[in-house]
Coordinates of C-alpha atoms in Angstrom, one line a residue:
M29 CA 77.5 -213.5 97.1
K30 CA 80.7 -211.6 96.2
T31 CA 82.8 -214.1 98.3
E32 CA 81.2 -217.0 96.5
K33 CA 81.9 -215.6 93.1
T34 CA 85.6 -214.9 94.1
I35 CA 86.0 -218.6 95.3
F36 CA 84.3 -219.9 92.2
A37 CA 86.6 -217.7 90.0
I38 CA 89.7 -219.1 91.7
L39 CA 88.4 -222.7 91.2
L40 CA 87.8 -221.9 87.5
F41 CA 91.3 -220.5 87.1
I42 CA 92.7 -223.8 88.5
F43 CA 90.4 -225.8 86.4
F44 CA 91.3 -224.1 83.1
S45 CA 95.0 -224.2 84.0
C46 CA 95.2 -227.9 84.8
S47 CA 92.6 -229.6 82.7
S48 CA 92.5 -231.1 79.3
L49 CA 90.0 -233.2 77.5
L50 CA 92.8 -235.0 75.9
A51 CA 94.8 -235.7 79.0
G52 CA 95.1 -239.4 80.0
E53 CA 92.7 -242.0 78.5
A54 CA 89.8 -240.6 76.7
N55 CA 87.4 -241.7 73.9
L56 CA 86.0 -238.6 72.2
Q57 CA 84.2 -240.4 69.4
K58 CA 80.7 -240.1 71.0
I59 CA 78.3 -238.5 68.4
Y60 CA 76.3 -235.5 69.7
P61 CA 73.1 -235.0 67.8
V62 CA 72.2 -231.8 65.8
D63 CA 70.0 -230.6 68.7
S64 CA 72.6 -231.1 71.4
W65 CA 72.8 -228.4 74.0
E66 CA 76.6 -228.7 74.1
F67 CA 76.9 -227.4 70.5
E68 CA 74.2 -224.7 71.0
A69 CA 76.1 -223.5 74.1
V70 CA 79.5 -223.4 72.2
S71 CA 77.9 -221.5 69.4
H72 CA 76.4 -219.1 71.8
L73 CA 79.8 -218.3 73.4
Y74 CA 81.3 -217.8 69.9
I75 CA 78.8 -215.2 69.1
E76 CA 79.3 -213.4 72.4
E77 CA 83.0 -213.3 71.7
G78 CA 82.6 -211.8 68.3
M79 CA 83.8 -214.9 66.6
P80 CA 82.1 -216.6 63.5
R81 CA 80.2 -219.6 64.6
P82 CA 81.9 -223.0 64.4
S83 CA 81.0 -225.7 61.9
S84 CA 77.3 -225.9 61.3
S85 CA 77.4 -229.4 59.6
G86 CA 76.2 -231.8 62.3
P87 CA 76.2 -234.2 64.0
W88 CA 79.5 -233.7 65.7
S89 CA 81.9 -236.0 67.5
G90 CA 83.1 -235.2 71.0
A91 CA 86.6 -234.6 69.5
E92 CA 85.2 -231.9 67.2
L93 CA 83.2 -230.2 70.0
A94 CA 86.4 -230.3 72.2
L95 CA 88.4 -228.6 69.4
M96 CA 85.6 -225.9 69.2
L97 CA 85.8 -225.4 72.9
S98 CA 89.6 -225.1 73.0
R99 CA 89.5 -222.2 70.5
L100 CA 87.8 -219.9 73.0
D101 CA 90.1 -217.6 75.0
T102 CA 89.0 -218.5 78.6
E103 CA 90.7 -215.5 80.0
S104 CA 88.4 -213.2 78.1
L105 CA 85.2 -214.9 79.3
S106 CA 83.0 -213.3 82.0
Y107 CA 82.1 -215.1 85.2
E108 CA 78.9 -216.3 83.8
Q109 CA 80.4 -217.5 80.5
K110 CA 83.0 -219.5 82.4
K111 CA 80.3 -221.3 84.1
V112 CA 78.8 -222.3 80.8
Y113 CA 82.3 -223.2 79.5
R114 CA 82.9 -225.5 82.4
N115 CA 79.4 -227.2 82.1
I116 CA 80.2 -228.0 78.4
Y117 CA 83.7 -229.3 79.4
E118 CA 82.3 -231.5 82.2
S119 CA 79.7 -233.0 79.9
L120 CA 82.3 -233.8 77.2
K121 CA 84.7 -235.2 79.9
E122 CA 82.1 -237.4 81.5
D123 CA 81.1 -238.9 78.2
S124 CA 84.7 -239.6 77.2
E125 CA 86.3 -241.2 80.3
I126 CA 87.8 -244.6 80.0
S127 CA 90.6 -246.2 81.8
A128 CA 93.8 -247.9 80.8
E129 CA 92.9 -250.9 82.7
R130 CA 89.4 -251.2 81.2
T131 CA 89.3 -250.2 77.6
Y132 CA 85.5 -250.9 77.0
K133 CA 82.6 -249.1 78.6
L134 CA 78.9 -249.8 78.3
D135 CA 76.2 -247.4 79.4
L136 CA 72.5 -248.6 79.6
A137 CA 69.7 -246.1 80.4
A138 CA 66.0 -245.6 80.2
D139 CA 63.8 -242.6 79.6
L140 CA 60.1 -242.7 80.5
T141 CA 58.0 -239.9 79.0
A142 CA 54.3 -239.2 79.4
E143 CA 52.8 -236.7 77.0
A144 CA 49.3 -235.3 76.4
Y145 CA 48.1 -233.3 73.4
Y146 CA 45.1 -231.0 72.8
H147 CA 43.9 -228.9 69.9
S148 CA 40.7 -227.0 69.3
N149 CA 40.0 -227.5 65.6
T150 CA 39.4 -231.2 64.7
D151 CA 38.0 -230.4 61.2
D152 CA 40.8 -228.6 59.5
F153 CA 43.9 -229.7 61.5
T154 CA 43.8 -233.5 61.1
E155 CA 47.2 -234.7 60.0
D156 CA 50.8 -234.8 61.2
Q157 CA 51.9 -231.8 59.2
D158 CA 49.0 -229.7 60.7
W159 CA 50.6 -229.7 64.1
A160 CA 53.5 -227.6 65.3
Y161 CA 54.3 -230.3 67.8
D162 CA 54.4 -233.0 65.1
Y163 CA 55.4 -236.6 65.0
K164 CA 59.1 -235.8 64.9
A165 CA 58.8 -233.7 68.1
R166 CA 56.6 -236.1 70.1
K167 CA 58.6 -238.3 72.4
P168 CA 58.3 -242.0 72.8
L169 CA 56.7 -243.5 75.9
L170 CA 59.9 -245.5 76.5
N171 CA 63.4 -245.0 75.1
L172 CA 66.2 -247.3 76.0
P173 CA 69.6 -245.9 74.8
F174 CA 72.6 -248.2 74.6
Q175 CA 76.0 -246.6 74.3
S176 CA 79.5 -248.3 74.1
W177 CA 83.0 -247.0 74.0
A178 CA 85.9 -249.2 72.9
T179 CA 89.5 -248.1 73.4
E180 CA 90.1 -244.5 72.3
K181 CA 88.8 -244.9 68.8
F182 CA 85.3 -246.5 68.6
Y183 CA 81.9 -245.6 69.8
G184 CA 78.4 -247.2 69.2
Y185 CA 74.9 -246.1 69.8
F186 CA 71.5 -247.8 69.6
E187 CA 68.1 -246.9 71.0
F188 CA 65.0 -249.1 71.5
T189 CA 61.8 -247.0 71.5
L190 CA 58.2 -247.8 72.4
R191 CA 55.9 -245.3 70.8
N192 CA 52.6 -244.9 68.8
G193 CA 52.9 -245.3 65.0
R194 CA 52.2 -242.3 62.9
F195 CA 49.7 -244.0 60.7
Y196 CA 47.1 -245.5 62.9
P197 CA 44.6 -247.1 62.8
A198 CA 46.3 -248.5 59.7
T199 CA 44.9 -246.2 57.1
K200 CA 46.5 -244.0 54.4
S201 CA 46.5 -241.0 56.7
S202 CA 47.7 -240.0 60.2
E203 CA 44.3 -238.8 61.3
G204 CA 44.0 -241.6 63.9
Y205 CA 46.7 -240.0 66.0
F206 CA 46.4 -236.3 65.2
Q207 CA 42.7 -235.6 64.6
P208 CA 41.2 -236.2 68.1
D209 CA 40.9 -233.2 70.3
F210 CA 42.7 -234.9 73.1
S211 CA 45.3 -237.7 72.8
T212 CA 48.4 -239.0 74.5
N213 CA 51.6 -241.0 73.8
L214 CA 50.4 -243.7 76.1
I215 CA 49.5 -246.9 74.3
F216 CA 46.4 -247.8 76.3
D217 CA 43.6 -247.9 73.8
D218 CA 42.0 -250.2 71.2
N219 CA 45.0 -249.7 69.0
F220 CA 47.5 -251.0 71.5
L221 CA 49.3 -253.0 68.8
N222 CA 49.8 -249.9 66.7
L223 CA 53.5 -249.5 67.6
D224 CA 56.2 -247.7 65.5
L225 CA 58.5 -250.6 64.6
T226 CA 60.8 -248.3 62.5
F227 CA 63.3 -248.1 65.4
P228 CA 66.1 -247.3 65.9
Y229 CA 65.8 -243.7 64.7
R230 CA 69.4 -243.3 66.0
G231 CA 71.7 -246.3 65.6
F232 CA 75.2 -246.1 64.3
V233 CA 78.9 -246.8 64.9
S234 CA 81.6 -244.2 65.1
A235 CA 85.4 -244.3 64.7
G236 CA 87.9 -241.5 64.8
G237 CA 90.8 -239.6 66.3
D238 CA 91.5 -236.1 67.5
H239 CA 90.9 -234.5 64.0
W240 CA 88.7 -237.0 62.1
N241 CA 85.6 -239.1 62.4
L242 CA 83.8 -241.9 60.4
Q243 CA 80.1 -242.4 61.2
F244 CA 78.0 -245.1 59.6
G245 CA 74.3 -245.7 60.4
R246 CA 71.2 -243.9 61.1
D247 CA 70.9 -240.4 62.7
D248 CA 69.7 -236.8 61.9
L249 CA 71.7 -234.5 59.6
R250 CA 71.8 -230.7 59.5
W251 CA 73.9 -228.4 57.4
G252 CA 73.5 -224.7 58.1
N253 CA 72.6 -222.3 60.8
G254 CA 69.0 -221.7 59.7
V255 CA 66.3 -221.8 62.4
T256 CA 63.3 -222.3 60.1
G257 CA 65.2 -225.0 58.2
N258 CA 68.3 -225.4 55.9
L259 CA 68.6 -225.6 52.2
M260 CA 70.8 -228.6 51.5
L261 CA 70.2 -230.9 54.4
N262 CA 67.8 -230.5 57.3
N263 CA 66.8 -232.5 60.3
H264 CA 63.0 -232.4 59.8
L265 CA 63.1 -236.0 58.4
D266 CA 62.5 -238.9 60.9
Y267 CA 66.1 -239.9 60.2
H268 CA 68.8 -240.3 57.6
D269 CA 70.7 -243.5 56.7
F270 CA 74.3 -242.5 55.7
L271 CA 78.0 -243.0 55.6
K272 CA 80.0 -239.9 56.6
F273 CA 83.7 -239.0 56.8
T274 CA 84.9 -235.7 58.2
T275 CA 88.3 -234.2 59.1
F276 CA 88.3 -231.0 61.2
H277 CA 90.9 -228.6 62.2
D278 CA 91.2 -225.0 63.7
N279 CA 90.1 -223.2 60.5
F280 CA 89.2 -226.0 58.1
K281 CA 86.7 -228.8 57.8
F282 CA 86.0 -231.3 55.1
T283 CA 83.0 -233.7 55.0
T284 CA 82.0 -236.3 52.4
L285 CA 78.7 -238.1 52.8
A286 CA 76.5 -240.6 51.1
A287 CA 72.9 -241.0 52.2
S288 CA 70.5 -243.7 50.9
F289 CA 66.7 -243.5 50.4
P290 CA 64.0 -245.9 49.0
H291 CA 63.7 -245.7 45.3
P292 CA 60.5 -243.8 44.2
S293 CA 59.2 -246.9 42.4
W294 CA 58.2 -248.0 45.9
G295 CA 56.0 -244.9 46.1
D296 CA 53.8 -246.4 43.4
L297 CA 52.6 -248.7 46.1
P298 CA 51.9 -246.1 48.8
F299 CA 49.9 -248.5 50.9
Q300 CA 51.4 -251.9 50.4
S301 CA 49.6 -255.0 51.3
S302 CA 52.8 -256.9 52.0
Q303 CA 56.5 -256.3 52.7
K304 CA 57.1 -258.7 49.8
D305 CA 56.1 -256.1 47.1
P306 CA 59.4 -255.3 45.5
A307 CA 60.9 -251.9 44.7
E308 CA 63.4 -251.6 41.8
G309 CA 66.5 -249.6 41.9
F310 CA 67.8 -247.3 44.5
Q311 CA 68.2 -243.5 45.3
A312 CA 71.3 -242.0 46.9
F313 CA 72.2 -238.5 47.9
I314 CA 76.0 -238.0 47.6
T315 CA 77.7 -234.8 48.8
H316 CA 80.8 -233.2 50.1
R317 CA 81.3 -230.0 52.0
L318 CA 84.3 -227.7 52.5
E319 CA 84.3 -225.3 55.4
F320 CA 87.0 -222.7 56.0
Q321 CA 87.7 -219.5 57.8
L322 CA 88.9 -216.2 56.3
F323 CA 90.4 -213.2 58.1
D324 CA 89.3 -214.7 61.5
S325 CA 85.9 -213.1 60.9
L326 CA 84.2 -215.1 58.1
N327 CA 83.2 -218.7 57.9
I328 CA 82.5 -220.0 54.4
A329 CA 81.0 -223.4 53.6
V330 CA 80.8 -224.7 50.0
S331 CA 78.6 -227.8 49.4
E332 CA 78.0 -229.8 46.2
A333 CA 75.8 -232.8 45.9
M334 CA 73.9 -235.0 43.5
M335 CA 70.8 -237.1 43.8
F336 CA 71.6 -240.4 42.0
M337 CA 68.9 -242.8 40.9
G338 CA 69.4 -246.1 39.0
Y339 CA 69.7 -249.9 39.1
T340 CA 73.5 -250.2 39.6
F341 CA 76.0 -248.1 41.6
D342 CA 79.5 -247.2 40.4
F343 CA 82.1 -246.7 43.2
R344 CA 83.5 -243.7 41.3
F345 CA 80.5 -241.7 42.5
L346 CA 82.0 -241.7 46.0
N347 CA 85.1 -239.8 44.9
P348 CA 85.3 -236.9 47.4
A349 CA 87.5 -234.8 45.1
M350 CA 85.1 -235.1 42.1
I351 CA 82.7 -232.4 40.8
Y352 CA 79.4 -234.3 40.6
H353 CA 77.9 -232.1 38.0
D354 CA 80.7 -233.1 35.6
Y355 CA 79.7 -236.6 35.3
Y356 CA 77.2 -235.3 32.8
M357 CA 74.5 -238.0 33.3
R358 CA 71.2 -236.1 33.6
A359 CA 69.3 -239.3 33.0
N360 CA 70.6 -240.6 36.3
S361 CA 71.5 -237.6 38.5
N362 CA 70.5 -234.1 39.6
S363 CA 73.2 -231.8 40.9
I364 CA 72.8 -229.1 43.5
L365 CA 75.2 -226.5 44.8
G366 CA 75.1 -224.7 48.2
L367 CA 77.0 -221.8 49.9
D368 CA 76.8 -220.8 53.6
V369 CA 78.5 -217.8 55.3
D370 CA 78.6 -216.9 58.9
F371 CA 80.2 -213.7 60.4
P372 CA 80.2 -211.5 63.5
V373 CA 78.6 -208.2 63.1
T374 CA 79.8 -207.1 66.5
E375 CA 80.2 -208.8 69.8
S376 CA 77.0 -210.7 70.7
L377 CA 75.5 -210.2 67.2
N378 CA 76.1 -212.7 64.4
G379 CA 75.0 -212.7 60.8
Y380 CA 74.4 -215.7 58.5
A381 CA 73.2 -216.4 54.9
S382 CA 72.7 -219.4 52.7
I383 CA 72.0 -220.0 49.1
V384 CA 71.3 -223.1 47.1
I385 CA 71.3 -223.6 43.3
D386 CA 69.3 -226.4 42.0
E387 CA 68.8 -225.2 38.4
F388 CA 70.0 -222.1 36.5
A389 CA 70.3 -221.0 32.8
L390 CA 73.7 -221.1 31.3
P391 CA 74.6 -218.4 28.8
G392 CA 73.0 -219.5 25.5
E393 CA 70.3 -221.5 27.0
P394 CA 66.7 -220.4 26.2
T395 CA 64.9 -218.4 28.9
D396 CA 61.7 -217.3 27.1
S397 CA 60.8 -220.3 24.8
D398 CA 58.8 -223.5 25.2
N399 CA 62.1 -225.2 26.2
A400 CA 63.0 -222.7 28.9
R401 CA 63.8 -224.4 32.2
P402 CA 62.8 -222.5 35.4
G403 CA 65.5 -221.3 37.7
A404 CA 65.5 -223.1 41.1
H405 CA 67.2 -221.2 43.9
G406 CA 66.8 -220.8 47.6
Y407 CA 67.9 -218.1 50.0
I408 CA 68.1 -217.8 53.8
A409 CA 69.5 -214.8 55.8
G410 CA 69.4 -214.0 59.5
L411 CA 70.7 -212.2 62.5
R412 CA 71.3 -213.8 65.9
F413 CA 72.0 -212.0 69.2
A414 CA 73.4 -213.9 72.2
K415 CA 74.2 -212.8 75.7
T416 CA 75.0 -214.7 78.8
L417 CA 73.2 -213.3 81.9
P418 CA 73.4 -214.3 85.5
L419 CA 69.9 -215.8 85.0
G420 CA 70.8 -217.8 81.8
M421 CA 71.8 -217.6 78.2
L422 CA 69.6 -215.2 76.2
H423 CA 69.3 -215.4 72.4
L424 CA 67.2 -213.5 69.7
N425 CA 67.0 -214.6 66.1
L426 CA 65.5 -212.9 63.1
E427 CA 65.4 -214.9 59.9
G428 CA 64.0 -214.6 56.4
A429 CA 63.8 -217.3 53.7
Y430 CA 62.8 -217.3 50.0
T431 CA 62.6 -220.4 47.7
D432 CA 61.8 -220.5 44.0
P433 CA 58.7 -222.3 42.8
Y434 CA 60.5 -225.2 41.2
L435 CA 63.3 -225.6 43.9
Y436 CA 63.9 -229.4 44.6
L437 CA 61.7 -230.4 41.6
R438 CA 62.7 -231.8 38.3
D439 CA 61.5 -233.9 35.3
A440 CA 61.9 -237.6 34.7
P441 CA 64.7 -238.6 32.3
A442 CA 63.5 -239.2 28.7
T443 CA 65.1 -242.6 28.3
G444 CA 62.3 -244.8 27.2
D445 CA 62.9 -247.6 29.7
E446 CA 60.8 -248.5 32.7
Y447 CA 63.0 -246.3 34.9
S448 CA 62.0 -243.1 33.1
P449 CA 58.7 -242.3 34.9
Y450 CA 60.5 -241.3 38.1
P451 CA 61.7 -237.7 38.4
I452 CA 65.1 -237.2 39.8
D453 CA 64.2 -234.6 42.4
F454 CA 65.0 -233.9 45.9
I455 CA 61.9 -235.6 47.4
V456 CA 62.6 -238.5 49.6
E457 CA 60.6 -241.2 51.3
R458 CA 60.7 -242.8 54.8
R459 CA 58.8 -246.1 55.4
Q460 CA 56.9 -246.9 58.5
F461 CA 55.4 -250.4 59.3
T462 CA 51.8 -250.6 60.7
Y463 CA 50.3 -253.3 62.9
D464 CA 48.3 -255.0 60.2
S465 CA 51.5 -255.7 58.2
K466 CA 51.3 -252.8 55.9
V467 CA 54.0 -250.3 55.1
M468 CA 53.4 -246.6 54.7
S469 CA 55.5 -244.0 52.9
D470 CA 56.1 -240.5 54.3
Q471 CA 57.3 -238.1 51.7
N472 CA 59.4 -235.0 52.4
F473 CA 61.7 -232.5 50.8
L474 CA 65.3 -233.4 51.6
G475 CA 66.4 -229.7 52.0
Y476 CA 64.1 -226.9 53.2
E477 CA 61.2 -228.4 55.2
Y478 CA 58.7 -226.1 53.4
G479 CA 60.1 -226.8 49.9
G480 CA 59.9 -224.4 47.1
D481 CA 57.5 -221.5 46.4
A482 CA 57.8 -220.1 50.0
V483 CA 58.5 -216.8 51.6
V484 CA 59.1 -217.0 55.3
I485 CA 60.0 -214.5 58.0
D486 CA 60.6 -215.8 61.6
L487 CA 61.4 -214.2 65.0
Q488 CA 62.5 -216.4 67.9
A489 CA 63.7 -215.5 71.4
G490 CA 64.8 -217.8 74.3
L491 CA 66.4 -217.8 77.7
S492 CA 68.0 -221.0 78.9
S493 CA 70.2 -222.3 81.7
F494 CA 70.7 -225.5 79.6
E495 CA 71.0 -227.7 82.6
N496 CA 67.9 -226.8 84.5
W497 CA 65.2 -224.8 82.5
E498 CA 64.5 -223.1 79.3
I499 CA 61.7 -220.8 77.8
T500 CA 61.4 -220.0 74.2
G501 CA 59.0 -218.0 71.9
E502 CA 58.4 -217.8 68.2
L503 CA 56.5 -215.7 65.6
M504 CA 56.5 -217.0 62.1
Y505 CA 54.6 -215.8 59.0
M506 CA 54.8 -217.8 55.8
L507 CA 53.5 -217.2 52.3
H508 CA 53.3 -220.5 50.4
G509 CA 52.4 -220.7 46.7
T510 CA 50.8 -223.4 44.7
H511 CA 53.9 -225.6 44.1
N512 CA 54.4 -228.5 46.5
L513 CA 55.5 -232.1 46.7
D514 CA 52.9 -233.1 44.1
T515 CA 53.7 -230.5 41.5
E516 CA 55.0 -231.6 38.2
W517 CA 58.2 -229.9 36.9
Q518 CA 57.4 -227.7 33.9
E519 CA 59.3 -226.2 30.9
G520 CA 58.3 -223.0 29.1
S521 CA 58.3 -219.2 29.5
D522 CA 55.5 -219.4 32.1
A523 CA 57.3 -221.7 34.4
A524 CA 60.6 -219.9 33.8
S525 CA 59.1 -216.5 34.8
A526 CA 57.2 -217.8 37.9
V527 CA 58.1 -216.0 41.1
S528 CA 57.3 -217.0 44.7
P529 CA 54.7 -217.1 46.0
T530 CA 52.6 -218.2 43.0
S531 CA 48.8 -217.8 43.1
E532 CA 48.1 -220.3 40.3
S533 CA 49.5 -223.7 39.3
L534 CA 50.3 -224.8 35.8
D535 CA 49.3 -228.4 36.5
D536 CA 46.4 -227.9 39.0
P537 CA 43.8 -225.4 37.9
A538 CA 42.0 -225.7 41.3
K539 CA 44.8 -223.9 43.1
D540 CA 44.0 -220.1 42.8
A541 CA 45.5 -218.5 45.9
V542 CA 48.6 -218.1 48.1
E543 CA 48.3 -220.0 51.4
K544 CA 49.2 -217.7 54.4
T545 CA 50.2 -219.1 57.7
L546 CA 50.7 -217.3 61.0
L547 CA 52.3 -219.3 63.9
L548 CA 52.7 -218.2 67.5
E549 CA 54.5 -220.4 69.9
I550 CA 55.7 -220.4 73.5
A551 CA 57.5 -223.4 75.0
G552 CA 59.3 -224.2 78.1
S553 CA 61.0 -227.0 80.2
Y554 CA 62.1 -227.3 83.8
N555 CA 64.2 -230.0 85.5
F556 CA 62.6 -230.2 89.0
L557 CA 64.8 -233.2 89.9
E558 CA 68.2 -234.4 88.7
N559 CA 66.6 -236.9 86.4
A560 CA 63.0 -235.6 86.1
S561 CA 61.6 -232.8 84.0
V562 CA 58.3 -231.2 82.9
F563 CA 57.9 -229.5 79.6
G564 CA 55.1 -227.9 77.6
Q565 CA 54.3 -226.1 74.4
L566 CA 51.4 -223.8 73.3
N567 CA 50.8 -222.8 69.7
W568 CA 48.2 -220.8 67.8
I569 CA 48.1 -221.4 64.0
S570 CA 46.1 -219.4 61.5
I571 CA 45.9 -220.4 57.9
Q572 CA 44.2 -218.5 55.0
N573 CA 43.4 -220.1 51.7
I574 CA 43.8 -223.6 52.9
N575 CA 45.7 -225.8 50.4
N576 CA 46.0 -222.8 48.1
V577 CA 42.3 -222.8 47.3
K578 CA 40.4 -219.5 48.0
A579 CA 37.1 -221.3 48.3
N580 CA 38.5 -223.4 51.2
G581 CA 38.5 -220.3 53.4
D582 CA 40.4 -219.8 56.6
A583 CA 41.0 -221.8 59.7
S584 CA 42.8 -221.5 63.0
D585 CA 43.8 -224.0 65.7
L586 CA 45.0 -223.7 69.3
Q587 CA 47.4 -226.5 70.1
A588 CA 48.9 -227.6 73.4
A589 CA 51.4 -230.3 74.5
L590 CA 52.4 -231.2 78.0
G591 CA 54.9 -233.9 79.1
L592 CA 56.7 -235.3 82.1
S593 CA 59.9 -237.3 81.7
Y594 CA 62.0 -239.3 84.0
S595 CA 65.5 -240.9 83.3
F596 CA 67.3 -243.7 85.1

């Protein structure tokens, strides 16, 4: 064994001395998703080396990941760390290779996945949001990804998926798929035609160079290192439609982004009879983010954004150097500000924190009158431990989160036209077509998945080889108050003094208790062949005061998911 390690160490020395991702012909514009193992592995190595983690605003291009990798001092890495480094390098290199003779490359693949789901409580856990392994986590029966590389600058991605629709049979709920005690992702029942026709969930074009990238299309977005979610942008939505430009360097990154969502007037028709029913206006989330490093030990990211809503769009709103709040157009926009920090505590131990400010009282504004506006802030803080062992990469994560009751909520503009009934908040909609030609709307908070009025503490642990197997565990406890997606924004001293978690609602007298949720999870995966893997997840969820109503009592559910996947 010692001889094998010596030989491997010599080979690694030659590899690091002679190789470069930018040598020869290469296209590094492939976009790596926010849950890519390559980024997780790079972040893991940064923590071990006592460095602040690299940019937390994903997705990332291959060029940006290659730059992150190049900042690691390979001479200081242990034998096990060098193996991980090489695996990341080889993955990026394989995805970037083109030749001078053939400047275009097309890759076609297919992923077949069979999944089965079981849960014990079919009375209280009946919807998508009641499952830990929810619709976003469930895999399609068939996924056909198409990738293309053109010269050194362009990359395109599209995926065709065959999967069950969330809302089936075609009703206003997701009970058809999530209530039965046993179900699968196989489409072999009376609702065979109930397919999800919203694909692609990932489909975009990418162009860039060694230090910049432009991405346009549909993909997941995530800004921040939170494990229970992030405050400005999070990847719990089915997808985001956006245009994003980013430029990245050793100690500096700038991103400007515009994401589009259906106008909330469409939500007035939550179960449309036809695609022909019109929706007036549009909704856009416009933001920019500046990330930089101080003293080689502190990463800081400052984000500013606005949710814009209206009938017409002015190109000046895309100005990446503008302060959006200073347009002063409350009737059409809602501004939000975020700050993220990441720093090493010591080698293998990392600390991080985030804050978002949606609403706050300026000096001179009323705080104890009928016109007082409630503050709306969110906070996340955590510690992450990482260590590469001969068996695999070990990580431990402890995180806490607090969100104010009225975070992400706001009133409608008092403008007196037909536009005014729609609050300019940070609640967004995703549409899904059903087999009987109806269109459903799935509403979510754009930022933190659990929204405002929440107190969360979470402990996670995992051990992974990334290439072959992984096992993870989680313990989460959440106190959630009475404010949710349906809460109306309020003014007044009672609203301004509300503290999370609330036990009573100003607009819904039926809510009289804090909902308490305890989640336990163990999950794992194993690649038993080069292109085949088996994976599973087991959860136990206990909820007290269901839907914030004490009379609803308590309930618990044992949930299990098991899957087999093959790629070719």
